[in-house]
XYZ file of C-alpha atoms in Angstrom:
743
model
C -39.053 -20.235 -18.922
C -38.148 -22.269 -15.839
C -37.875 -25.973 -15.037
C -38.903 -28.392 -17.724
C -40.844 -25.771 -19.691
C -37.687 -24.791 -21.503
C -37.691 -28.227 -23.165
C -41.174 -27.849 -24.675
C -40.159 -26.028 -27.840
C -37.055 -28.185 -28.594
C -39.099 -31.331 -27.902
C -41.918 -30.096 -30.135
C -39.633 -29.306 -33.055
C -37.841 -32.637 -32.639
C -41.248 -34.294 -32.891
C -42.134 -32.168 -35.921
C -38.850 -33.044 -37.637
C -39.366 -36.781 -37.075
C -43.002 -36.526 -38.123
C -42.027 -34.635 -41.278
C -39.638 -37.424 -42.180
C -42.397 -39.970 -41.573
C -44.829 -37.971 -43.737
C -42.292 -37.594 -46.542
C -41.579 -41.335 -46.430
C -45.298 -42.122 -46.425
C -46.051 -39.728 -49.274
C -43.217 -41.220 -51.339
C -44.400 -44.806 -50.755
C -48.106 -44.009 -50.930
C -49.835 -46.729 -52.984
C -51.736 -44.401 -55.287
C -53.123 -47.263 -57.366
C -54.871 -48.644 -54.302
C -56.584 -45.340 -53.416
C -60.114 -45.122 -54.775
C -63.322 -43.174 -54.252
C -63.974 -45.155 -51.093
C -60.699 -43.864 -49.639
C -61.662 -40.285 -50.495
C -65.028 -40.798 -48.799
C -63.333 -42.330 -45.757
C -60.849 -39.426 -45.574
C -63.580 -36.777 -45.822
C -65.633 -38.453 -43.086
C -62.557 -38.780 -40.860
C -61.476 -35.168 -41.211
C -64.932 -33.586 -41.132
C -66.653 -35.677 -38.474
C -64.114 -37.968 -36.773
C -63.216 -35.776 -33.831
C -66.773 -34.497 -33.499
C -68.269 -37.960 -32.969
C -67.523 -39.599 -29.633
C -69.328 -42.381 -27.786
C -69.271 -42.511 -23.998
C -69.219 -45.922 -22.382
C -72.143 -45.943 -19.918
C -71.185 -45.586 -16.221
C -67.602 -44.777 -17.199
C -65.665 -41.585 -17.906
C -64.190 -42.920 -21.126
C -65.134 -41.591 -24.577
C -64.396 -43.559 -27.718
C -63.535 -41.231 -30.594
C -64.650 -42.319 -34.053
C -61.344 -40.891 -35.305
C -59.317 -43.738 -33.767
C -61.470 -46.355 -35.443
C -61.389 -44.616 -38.841
C -57.590 -44.181 -38.754
C -57.129 -47.867 -37.774
C -59.575 -48.801 -40.551
C -57.496 -46.811 -43.071
C -54.333 -48.581 -41.858
C -55.900 -52.054 -42.293
C -57.500 -51.349 -45.696
C -55.106 -48.924 -47.431
C -51.828 -49.360 -45.551
C -49.762 -47.399 -43.070
C -48.682 -44.685 -45.504
C -52.255 -43.557 -46.186
C -53.101 -43.772 -42.479
C -50.133 -41.563 -41.495
C -51.040 -38.773 -43.921
C -54.723 -38.888 -43.025
C -53.937 -38.829 -39.286
C -51.755 -35.714 -39.637
C -54.396 -33.792 -41.580
C -57.180 -34.791 -39.185
C -55.181 -33.890 -36.058
C -54.197 -30.440 -37.344
C -57.722 -29.703 -38.592
C -59.298 -30.770 -35.285
C -56.867 -28.577 -33.299
C -57.529 -25.550 -35.506
C -61.284 -26.098 -35.282
C -61.169 -26.240 -31.478
C -58.960 -23.151 -31.373
C -61.385 -21.264 -33.618
C -64.257 -22.229 -31.289
C -62.424 -20.613 -28.361
C -60.520 -23.545 -26.884
C -57.053 -22.290 -25.880
C -54.482 -24.249 -27.919
C -51.000 -22.821 -28.447
C -49.541 -22.822 -31.913
C -46.800 -25.246 -30.861
C -49.576 -27.456 -29.483
C -51.138 -27.683 -32.948
C -47.804 -28.742 -34.442
C -47.291 -31.218 -31.598
C -50.732 -32.819 -32.102
C -50.067 -33.361 -35.807
C -46.571 -34.719 -35.150
C -47.861 -36.999 -32.368
C -50.432 -38.631 -34.636
C -47.940 -39.008 -37.491
C -45.288 -40.707 -35.356
C -47.648 -42.940 -33.398
C -49.437 -44.237 -36.526
C -46.157 -44.592 -38.422
C -44.484 -46.614 -35.632
C -47.670 -48.661 -35.135
C -47.674 -49.553 -38.829
C -43.977 -50.493 -38.653
C -44.567 -52.702 -35.600
C -47.576 -54.480 -37.110
C -45.850 -55.039 -40.450
C -42.709 -56.335 -38.686
C -44.701 -58.807 -36.598
C -47.445 -59.871 -38.978
C -46.538 -58.744 -42.486
C -48.347 -56.119 -44.639
C -51.242 -54.456 -42.817
C -53.622 -54.834 -45.744
C -53.273 -58.634 -45.561
C -54.146 -59.018 -41.870
C -57.820 -59.609 -42.620
C -56.894 -62.818 -44.445
C -55.133 -64.294 -41.384
C -56.770 -66.730 -39.012
C -59.148 -65.191 -36.451
C -56.640 -65.677 -33.642
C -53.830 -64.048 -35.625
C -56.096 -61.215 -36.678
C -57.212 -60.528 -33.099
C -53.622 -60.681 -31.885
C -52.579 -58.185 -34.561
C -55.371 -55.839 -33.507
C -54.245 -56.037 -29.894
C -50.642 -55.292 -30.858
C -51.822 -52.399 -33.006
C -53.861 -50.950 -30.121
C -51.072 -51.507 -27.576
C -48.302 -49.919 -29.692
C -50.492 -46.968 -30.609
C -51.480 -46.454 -26.967
C -47.939 -46.701 -25.572
C -46.379 -44.340 -28.138
C -49.259 -41.849 -28.177
C -49.713 -41.618 -24.422
C -45.968 -41.736 -23.720
C -45.062 -38.841 -25.994
C -48.094 -36.843 -24.850
C -47.139 -37.443 -21.214
C -43.615 -36.113 -21.857
C -45.025 -32.954 -23.460
C -47.548 -32.382 -20.646
C -44.951 -33.058 -17.946
C -42.650 -30.410 -19.429
C -45.524 -27.953 -19.458
C -46.625 -28.632 -15.843
C -43.179 -29.330 -14.326
C -44.446 -32.688 -13.009
C -42.832 -36.117 -13.423
C -43.578 -38.061 -16.607
C -44.795 -41.106 -14.676
C -47.201 -39.118 -12.495
C -48.496 -37.273 -15.541
C -49.022 -40.488 -17.523
C -50.771 -42.221 -14.646
C -53.070 -39.285 -13.915
C -53.998 -38.239 -17.445
C -53.349 -41.039 -19.909
C -53.670 -44.392 -18.131
C -57.526 -44.451 -18.343
C -57.369 -43.795 -22.098
C -56.136 -47.304 -22.918
C -59.708 -48.501 -23.396
C -60.249 -46.040 -26.246
C -57.391 -47.489 -28.302
C -58.545 -51.077 -27.680
C -62.115 -50.154 -28.584
C -60.954 -48.242 -31.663
C -58.888 -51.174 -32.909
C -61.759 -53.563 -32.232
C -64.257 -51.431 -34.152
C -61.779 -51.056 -37.037
C -61.294 -54.830 -37.141
C -65.046 -55.379 -37.137
C -65.491 -52.869 -39.969
C -62.780 -54.598 -42.004
C -64.522 -57.944 -41.600
C -67.882 -56.422 -42.525
C -66.319 -54.718 -45.532
C -64.908 -58.008 -46.716
C -68.330 -59.581 -46.360
C -70.678 -56.988 -47.854
C -68.294 -54.602 -49.672
C -67.193 -51.052 -48.988
C -69.961 -49.598 -51.177
C -72.548 -51.065 -48.847
C -70.794 -49.413 -45.910
C -70.926 -46.055 -47.735
C -74.614 -46.543 -48.513
C -75.345 -47.405 -44.901
C -73.463 -44.371 -43.558
C -76.593 -42.180 -43.177
C -78.277 -44.980 -41.224
C -75.185 -45.384 -39.016
C -75.147 -41.635 -38.424
C -78.817 -41.681 -37.372
C -78.139 -44.603 -35.038
C -75.209 -42.652 -33.589
C -77.391 -39.601 -32.945
C -80.041 -41.822 -31.358
C -77.377 -43.346 -29.131
C -76.138 -39.915 -28.126
C -79.675 -38.864 -27.285
C -80.111 -42.040 -25.261
C -76.881 -41.346 -23.345
C -77.978 -37.770 -22.705
C -81.314 -38.970 -21.390
C -79.529 -41.401 -19.112
C -77.336 -38.602 -17.841
C -80.318 -36.409 -17.176
C -82.246 -39.109 -15.352
C -79.227 -40.121 -13.316
C -78.532 -36.539 -12.360
C -82.104 -36.026 -11.203
C -82.134 -39.211 -9.118
C -78.721 -38.473 -7.676
C -79.720 -34.922 -6.828
C -82.830 -36.103 -5.023
C -80.884 -38.720 -3.030
C -78.142 -36.444 -1.864
C -80.446 -34.133 0.000
C -80.013 -30.575 1.066
C -76.527 -30.909 2.487
C -75.087 -32.374 -0.693
C -77.011 -29.811 -2.732
C -75.420 -27.014 -0.723
C -71.981 -28.549 -1.175
C -72.534 -28.846 -4.894
C -73.695 -25.246 -5.023
C -70.448 -24.175 -3.366
C -68.445 -26.177 -5.890
C -70.383 -24.624 -8.734
C -69.747 -21.184 -7.342
C -66.053 -21.935 -7.139
C -66.049 -23.224 -10.691
C -67.974 -20.156 -11.753
C -65.413 -17.879 -10.098
C -62.559 -19.748 -11.790
C -64.340 -19.508 -15.119
C -64.916 -15.797 -14.591
C -61.227 -15.311 -13.932
C -60.374 -17.274 -17.064
C -62.824 -15.280 -19.161
C -61.518 -12.036 -17.670
C -57.963 -12.980 -18.567
C -58.934 -13.901 -22.108
C -60.944 -10.699 -22.475
C -57.944 -8.653 -21.355
C -55.745 -10.478 -23.854
C -58.346 -9.996 -26.562
C -58.708 -6.338 -25.684
C -54.983 -5.844 -25.958
C -54.926 -7.673 -29.269
C -57.676 -5.581 -30.814
C -55.951 -2.430 -29.504
C -52.613 -3.727 -32.120
C -55.271 -4.149 -34.662
C -57.187 -0.790 -34.076
C -54.091 1.420 -34.152
C -51.663 -0.359 -36.478
C -51.598 -1.149 -40.155
C -52.097 -4.867 -40.782
C -49.676 -5.028 -43.733
C -46.654 -3.021 -42.570
C -47.131 -3.035 -38.790
C -46.764 0.759 -38.753
C -49.129 3.011 -36.799
C -52.264 3.785 -38.776
C -54.140 7.076 -39.219
C -55.937 6.688 -35.852
C -52.710 6.331 -33.857
C -50.981 9.091 -35.825
C -53.943 11.352 -35.069
C -53.519 10.656 -31.341
C -49.821 11.514 -31.529
C -50.629 14.680 -33.469
C -53.085 15.738 -30.761
C -50.314 15.439 -28.188
C -47.908 17.422 -30.380
C -50.466 20.196 -30.908
C -51.180 20.349 -27.173
C -47.459 20.508 -26.358
C -47.000 23.336 -28.869
C -49.731 25.285 -27.111
C -48.052 24.836 -23.734
C -44.491 25.442 -24.885
C -43.705 28.138 -27.406
C -40.315 26.571 -28.156
C -41.791 23.212 -29.183
C -42.151 22.719 -32.930
C -43.235 19.768 -35.035
C -43.704 18.995 -38.697
C -45.688 16.482 -40.731
C -44.374 14.975 -43.962
C -47.047 13.513 -46.240
C -45.572 10.976 -48.706
C -47.173 9.544 -51.811
C -45.228 7.088 -53.969
C -44.778 8.045 -57.612
C -46.008 5.561 -60.229
C -46.830 2.892 -57.632
C -49.724 1.747 -59.820
C -47.215 0.733 -62.500
C -45.641 -1.751 -60.079
C -49.009 -3.259 -59.194
C -49.971 -3.512 -62.852
C -46.669 -5.027 -63.997
C -45.562 -7.250 -61.091
C -48.881 -7.852 -59.337
C -50.443 -6.688 -56.080
C -48.458 -9.192 -54.004
C -45.225 -7.550 -55.175
C -46.757 -4.146 -54.484
C -47.542 -5.211 -50.917
C -43.974 -6.448 -50.405
C -42.678 -3.121 -51.698
C -44.848 -1.239 -49.190
C -43.430 -3.369 -46.369
C -39.850 -2.698 -47.538
C -40.554 1.036 -47.794
C -41.977 1.016 -44.265
C -38.774 -0.539 -42.922
C -36.637 1.939 -44.847
C -38.637 4.909 -43.549
C -38.245 3.692 -39.963
C -34.462 3.741 -40.376
C -34.581 7.405 -41.417
C -36.169 8.598 -38.181
C -35.368 9.225 -34.534
C -37.081 7.311 -31.710
C -39.221 10.390 -30.956
C -40.604 10.510 -34.497
C -43.590 8.558 -35.834
C -44.072 7.072 -39.291
C -47.559 5.829 -40.204
C -49.226 4.266 -43.188
C -52.414 6.112 -44.046
C -53.596 3.681 -46.700
C -52.677 2.626 -50.214
C -49.253 4.048 -51.054
C -49.558 7.023 -48.696
C -47.370 7.460 -45.602
C -47.012 10.246 -43.067
C -44.128 11.169 -40.769
C -44.519 13.191 -37.570
C -41.301 14.955 -36.553
C -41.235 16.290 -32.977
C -38.838 18.688 -31.308
C -37.613 20.574 -34.380
C -35.408 23.645 -34.165
C -36.278 25.034 -37.591
C -37.993 24.357 -40.893
C -34.652 23.245 -42.315
C -34.741 20.202 -39.995
C -37.927 18.970 -41.686
C -36.477 19.663 -45.134
C -33.355 17.651 -44.310
C -35.510 14.671 -43.297
C -37.514 14.957 -46.521
C -34.316 15.012 -48.572
C -32.918 12.021 -46.668
C -36.139 10.068 -47.241
C -36.058 10.788 -50.958
C -32.410 9.759 -51.178
C -33.047 6.479 -49.337
C -36.052 5.629 -51.498
C -34.005 6.096 -54.672
C -31.962 2.996 -53.896
C -33.363 -0.119 -55.620
C -35.701 -2.611 -53.991
C -35.420 -6.306 -54.821
C -38.739 -8.124 -55.182
C -38.721 -11.766 -56.258
C -35.665 -11.330 -58.429
C -36.822 -7.990 -59.871
C -34.958 -4.748 -59.286
C -37.585 -2.072 -58.604
C -37.136 1.675 -58.267
C -39.594 4.143 -56.782
C -39.659 7.750 -55.691
C -41.972 9.847 -53.548
C -43.635 13.240 -53.677
C -43.592 14.859 -50.237
C -45.695 17.632 -48.748
C -44.450 19.357 -45.591
C -46.424 21.401 -43.098
C -44.872 23.050 -40.045
C -46.592 23.508 -36.674
C -48.447 26.789 -36.284
C -50.596 28.439 -33.622
C -53.765 28.141 -35.709
C -53.590 24.348 -35.795
C -56.098 22.882 -33.331
C -57.219 19.785 -35.219
C -54.895 16.969 -36.419
C -57.010 16.553 -39.555
C -56.196 20.107 -40.618
C -52.472 19.390 -40.260
C -52.771 16.266 -42.414
C -54.970 18.101 -44.916
C -52.411 20.845 -45.425
C -49.534 18.371 -45.735
C -51.602 16.456 -48.290
C -52.255 19.668 -50.224
C -48.521 20.422 -50.323
C -47.858 16.878 -51.543
C -50.222 17.394 -54.497
C -48.371 20.584 -55.319
C -45.170 18.538 -55.434
C -46.773 16.047 -57.816
C -48.068 18.788 -60.088
C -44.587 20.301 -60.303
C -43.008 17.117 -61.588
C -42.971 14.536 -58.742
C -39.850 13.256 -56.929
C -39.728 16.485 -54.949
C -41.030 18.131 -51.785
C -43.113 21.258 -51.239
C -43.693 23.350 -48.110
C -47.299 24.232 -47.365
C -48.410 27.843 -47.407
C -51.887 29.290 -46.850
C -52.211 30.091 -50.536
C -52.136 26.377 -51.297
C -55.211 25.820 -49.168
C -57.049 28.652 -50.860
C -56.182 27.218 -54.265
C -57.282 23.756 -53.149
C -60.649 25.158 -52.045
C -61.047 26.971 -55.359
C -60.099 23.802 -57.208
C -62.724 21.822 -55.322
C -65.307 24.494 -56.089
C -64.289 24.436 -59.738
C -64.696 20.662 -59.837
C -68.186 20.942 -58.369
C -69.044 23.668 -60.877
C -67.676 21.522 -63.693
C -69.912 18.609 -62.736
C -72.881 20.972 -62.589
C -71.923 22.424 -65.965
C -72.144 18.982 -67.547
C -75.616 18.467 -66.097
C -76.806 21.969 -67.092
C -75.098 21.978 -70.510
C -73.161 25.178 -69.917
C -70.658 24.313 -72.650
C -70.551 25.683 -76.168
C -68.525 24.644 -79.181
C -66.457 27.319 -80.930
C -64.951 26.842 -84.372
C -61.553 28.010 -85.670
C -61.055 27.896 -89.446
C -58.363 25.832 -91.144
C -57.182 27.637 -94.272
C -55.397 26.544 -97.447
C -52.301 28.752 -97.323
C -51.958 29.175 -101.089
C -55.561 30.307 -101.769
C -56.583 31.477 -98.276
C -59.822 29.521 -98.632
C -61.412 27.850 -95.611
C -61.302 24.066 -95.961
C -62.593 23.138 -92.539
C -62.834 23.981 -88.861
C -61.375 22.763 -85.612
C -63.975 22.444 -82.851
C -62.944 23.877 -79.449
C -64.969 23.672 -76.253
C -65.876 26.783 -74.272
C -67.463 26.975 -70.822
C -69.793 29.840 -70.052
C -69.983 29.885 -66.242
C -73.248 31.428 -64.952
C -71.328 33.631 -62.460
C -67.734 33.855 -63.737
C -68.514 34.175 -67.420
C -66.173 32.384 -69.816
C -63.711 30.080 -68.042
C -60.406 29.519 -69.811
C -59.894 25.975 -71.147
C -56.405 26.152 -69.621
C -58.146 26.238 -66.233
C -60.835 23.582 -66.537
C -59.534 21.093 -69.137
C -56.644 19.770 -66.962
C -59.113 19.336 -64.087
C -61.502 17.488 -66.375
C -58.649 15.195 -67.420
C -57.677 14.505 -63.808
C -61.226 13.754 -62.632
C -62.195 11.706 -65.687
C -64.960 14.162 -66.648
C -63.121 14.771 -69.911
C -64.625 11.640 -71.458
C -68.178 12.874 -70.941
C -67.320 16.370 -72.148
C -65.439 14.978 -75.138
C -68.335 12.780 -76.211
C -70.697 15.753 -76.072
C -68.357 17.979 -78.088
C -67.869 15.307 -80.755
C -71.629 14.868 -81.124
C -72.286 18.620 -81.199
C -69.530 19.302 -83.765
C -70.800 16.552 -86.077
C -74.380 17.779 -85.707
C -73.412 21.375 -86.525
C -71.319 20.346 -89.552
C -74.221 18.325 -90.928
C -76.584 21.289 -90.380
C -74.274 23.615 -92.362
C -74.387 21.171 -95.266
C -78.170 21.137 -95.224
C -78.377 24.957 -95.017
C -75.867 25.516 -97.830
C -74.829 22.655 -100.194
C -71.699 24.638 -101.042
C -70.420 23.820 -97.554
C -70.721 20.064 -98.042
C -66.946 19.689 -98.481
C -65.975 21.344 -95.195
C -64.229 19.070 -92.689
C -64.535 19.214 -88.917
C -61.538 18.431 -86.699
C -62.222 17.231 -83.157
C -59.577 16.569 -80.517
C -59.595 13.291 -78.601
C -58.113 13.361 -75.117
C -55.750 10.570 -74.108
C -58.468 9.165 -71.814
C -60.973 9.093 -74.683
C -58.517 7.505 -77.062
C -57.920 4.589 -74.675
C -61.632 3.885 -74.077
C -62.464 0.336 -75.214
C -65.852 1.433 -76.598
C -64.534 4.503 -78.469
C -65.218 3.028 -81.898
C -68.800 2.167 -80.966
C -69.356 5.699 -79.640
C -68.085 7.289 -82.844
C -70.239 5.013 -85.009
C -73.294 5.891 -82.944
C -72.634 9.643 -83.228
C -72.135 9.426 -86.999
C -75.377 7.478 -87.317
C -77.276 9.952 -85.137
C -75.994 13.044 -87.003
C -75.956 11.414 -90.472
C -72.526 12.947 -91.125
C -70.293 11.508 -93.829
C -67.310 9.911 -91.969
C -64.889 11.383 -94.545
C -65.702 14.868 -93.287
C -64.602 14.023 -89.729
C -60.989 14.422 -88.620
C -59.928 13.209 -85.189
C -56.849 14.815 -83.629
C -54.752 12.753 -81.189
C -51.724 14.095 -79.376
C -48.309 12.690 -80.087
C -47.876 11.525 -76.477
C -51.243 9.720 -76.455
C -50.289 7.797 -79.594
C -46.893 6.753 -78.279
C -48.141 5.761 -74.807
C -49.185 2.419 -76.293
C -47.978 2.304 -79.870
C -49.399 -1.127 -80.733
C -52.882 -0.363 -79.405
C -52.802 3.083 -81.033
C -51.890 1.621 -84.422
C -54.806 -0.808 -84.173
C -57.289 1.917 -83.225
C -56.078 4.280 -85.951
C -56.447 1.492 -88.490
C -60.042 0.854 -87.440
C -60.833 4.579 -87.691
C -59.402 4.687 -91.208
C -61.557 1.684 -92.163
C -64.583 3.762 -91.195
C -63.408 6.510 -93.547
C -62.413 8.883 -90.716
C -59.230 10.946 -91.120
C -56.758 11.271 -88.248
C -54.175 13.875 -87.283
C -51.277 13.949 -84.844
C -51.657 17.168 -82.885
C -48.764 19.261 -81.469
C -46.299 17.275 -83.557
C -42.683 17.831 -82.558
C -43.345 18.411 -78.850
C -43.745 14.778 -77.802
C -41.468 11.782 -77.948
C -42.592 9.875 -81.012
C -40.205 7.510 -82.696
C -39.732 7.991 -86.419
C -39.417 4.224 -86.757
C -42.995 3.960 -85.512
C -44.462 6.919 -87.383
C -44.653 5.208 -90.766
C -46.643 2.368 -89.210
C -49.471 4.640 -88.102
C -52.301 5.243 -90.601
C -52.146 9.030 -90.094
C -53.458 11.558 -92.624
C -52.171 14.850 -91.190
C -49.379 16.246 -89.028
C -50.107 19.482 -87.150
C -46.993 21.538 -86.454
C -47.075 22.903 -82.917
C -47.530 26.661 -82.536
C -44.296 26.940 -80.519
C -42.232 26.266 -83.677
C -44.327 28.563 -85.887
C -44.296 31.514 -83.476
C -40.469 31.522 -83.211
C -39.848 30.814 -86.894
C -37.569 33.199 -88.761
C -35.197 32.956 -91.683
C -32.391 30.490 -91.037
C -33.111 29.728 -87.374
C -33.471 26.221 -85.944
C -37.272 26.478 -85.558
C -37.639 27.130 -89.275
C -35.475 24.088 -89.957
C -37.678 21.997 -87.668
C -40.758 23.153 -89.580
C -39.026 22.344 -92.887
C -38.082 18.877 -91.577
C -41.648 18.115 -90.462
C -43.074 19.215 -93.819
C -40.521 17.077 -95.675
C -41.253 14.110 -93.427
C -45.002 14.444 -93.954
C -44.553 14.724 -97.728
C -42.452 11.547 -97.805
C -45.116 9.725 -95.791
C -47.944 11.061 -97.998
C -49.388 13.149 -95.175
C -50.744 16.686 -95.266
C -49.466 19.406 -92.893
C -51.297 22.050 -90.860
C -49.319 24.800 -89.136
C -50.874 26.015 -85.892
C -50.531 29.488 -84.392
C -50.177 31.481 -87.635
C -50.425 35.098 -86.438
C -48.478 37.288 -88.886
C -48.334 37.763 -92.619
C -44.595 37.009 -92.465
C -45.276 33.606 -90.933
C -47.908 33.007 -93.601
C -45.487 33.774 -96.419
C -42.671 31.754 -94.844
C -44.918 28.696 -94.496
C -45.982 28.972 -98.127
C -42.320 29.084 -99.173
C -41.784 25.851 -97.193
C -44.696 24.239 -99.099
C -46.916 23.963 -96.010
C -50.447 23.243 -97.230
C -52.703 24.499 -94.446
C -52.637 26.995 -91.613
C -54.658 27.872 -88.547
C -54.317 30.847 -86.235
C -55.281 34.372 -85.237
C -54.125 35.749 -88.586
C -57.234 34.182 -90.073
C -59.587 34.054 -87.100
C -59.894 33.261 -83.457
C -62.321 30.470 -82.540
C -65.884 31.786 -82.944
C -69.438 30.537 -82.330
C -71.223 28.502 -84.996
C -73.116 31.451 -86.529
C -69.955 33.549 -86.877
C -68.104 30.553 -88.333
C -70.767 30.217 -91.012
C -70.395 33.915 -91.821
C -66.635 33.455 -92.198
C -67.164 30.759 -94.809
C -69.840 32.612 -96.738
C -67.727 35.794 -96.866
C -64.410 34.026 -97.289
C -62.006 36.497 -98.891
C -58.819 36.430 -96.851
C -56.536 37.478 -99.696
C -57.132 41.155 -99.117
C -57.608 41.033 -95.366
C -54.882 38.695 -94.143
C -52.528 41.515 -93.116
C -55.311 42.979 -90.981
C -55.478 39.780 -88.888
C -59.120 39.322 -89.845
C -62.397 39.808 -88.165
C -64.136 37.984 -85.328
C -61.588 38.718 -82.652
C -64.201 40.652 -80.733
C -66.544 37.683 -80.976
C -64.271 35.647 -78.750
C -63.842 35.782 -74.953
C -61.150 38.089 -73.655
C -58.977 35.369 -72.145
C -55.916 34.347 -74.193
C -56.869 31.509 -76.505
C -53.976 29.278 -75.467
C -53.714 26.166 -77.596
C -53.674 23.322 -75.087
C -54.699 20.573 -77.418
C -52.506 18.141 -75.488
C -55.337 18.230 -72.952
C -58.150 20.179 -74.568
C -60.817 18.156 -76.348
C -62.717 20.155 -78.880
């Protein structure tokens, strides 16, 4: 900045400071009791239409703005305080509107316009009140006093407004204040006089016919205004035609030259603005709006350059780190999305500090970031950066008084000769990141080609799983639950099996976690529940002796948290006509404790329907004993991991004993899972465990084989032989994954 231009910003902020003081004073002394609906109407008209409506005085280059008259009218009717506040709002709104329409107005110019109106109206009100008393009482003065007051009001407003504006313009153009005022603002005096005169006339009319009449007549006044504008336009057109005809060819040629010059100037202006706009949309097209970091498009461009350099130079290596924040959704849900956005900005700044100038950090969207590291000597360089990033992110963030912690899972891929497309590099880094999340989060993983192959297989499995739902490729198998003292079958647990048309039986350990992740588990779970209830009801109809058998069905954590779960269960029971007391729903310990209050409410509603409930895999989760007695639970199922390692006097046997004692004290029954040997069977009976389930009695079997088990139930002589039906089951290990498997 040279010359007087360096004073523009200080002068503007001085004006803003003074105007702010004037606005605060006016707001504090605003006569709220005097403000009515008429004031609101007047304010709306002033802000919405004031600067849009101007009247040109014929044969003169002076336009009278309706704004001046309306602001003066507000000052005379409602006082200076109301006029100051209204003037500020109108000036800022008019500047923003013009800027939005393409008129070039700097941001400091908008502040200056608002401050200029505030100060000029405020000082005008002070001058009028000093000379003539309260503004609202001027209309009651004698005509000569009233006219004099209007003249003073117009003069003070003109001098202050034009003087301050001339100072601002002179600083901007490096011209003298006097020359600027004389050239740009001297002719405008008529507008202030006319505005004050119109305001005075309106005040007199208001006193005579009332403000409501003025409001009613507004549409008519607006029509008259439009008619006047049309009349002025017609006059302009006619005058231009006559003038053009009188000037002749020579003047026409001269005017054509002037127009061409103006056109060239306008083209230059438009070209400049287009270049500026082009540059602006190029910060917008390649950078993230929230954090200011490069976006995916710019990162892709940088990756192309890195790949090309690697092809040209064998010693050039790069790496890409793909970051995904762990549990970011929890921050959004607890503190709100605004806090989440602030956290993303803080993380962006922290990531920038971890890198060299030659590196690039980009935000890919959501809570995902990527880092491009160029010029690496070895893989260890990329690992060191990943470790440094994780260490830096572990330090707390402070958001609106809250101390927030977050971590990141990072996938790393190193440059290789087979990389030709940036998207493949990002894809592989993303795949490695998901491996890091699956292995426990807050860690990093290096990409290898096996990861990609597994990702492709996983995608294929997901597609097959969706098709399996449509084609009903699932089947329900049933594993008996046996009373340990009599070895009689008392019920079954329903377990889902997938018979793939090409692969045969697919292990639940393979497809159930994927169904949980994709949300398909809810649809599968609903089908299994309906099928198990239908089959149990059919057994009762085929053989009345089976009417006391119960059916246990696992609910996944996603199912258990569905708001319409109760309605679904009621509908299935109605459709299958199954007695609710024969249905047992198994919920994992972790699902219950994830939201203890909501779980207690849901379990209570299930009990009211007559449905029994069980906590599955008990002892492997993190339940609180202080909460357990509050849950309306009927059964605890001891996890197979304790039963399989149970022997005389070891800690697993003591855990089993403790669970059985706990259940007895809480009036709950106990089922031991994974009973596979006669020794385990006998040990459980000694510990007073009521029921058992496991390979010792039977693997899960289809419905027909399950019915045969019940009808030929005589385990007392065959328990040591581990029972029949093992050949009826698929060959894959029947791993109990009831923490994710719905059945």
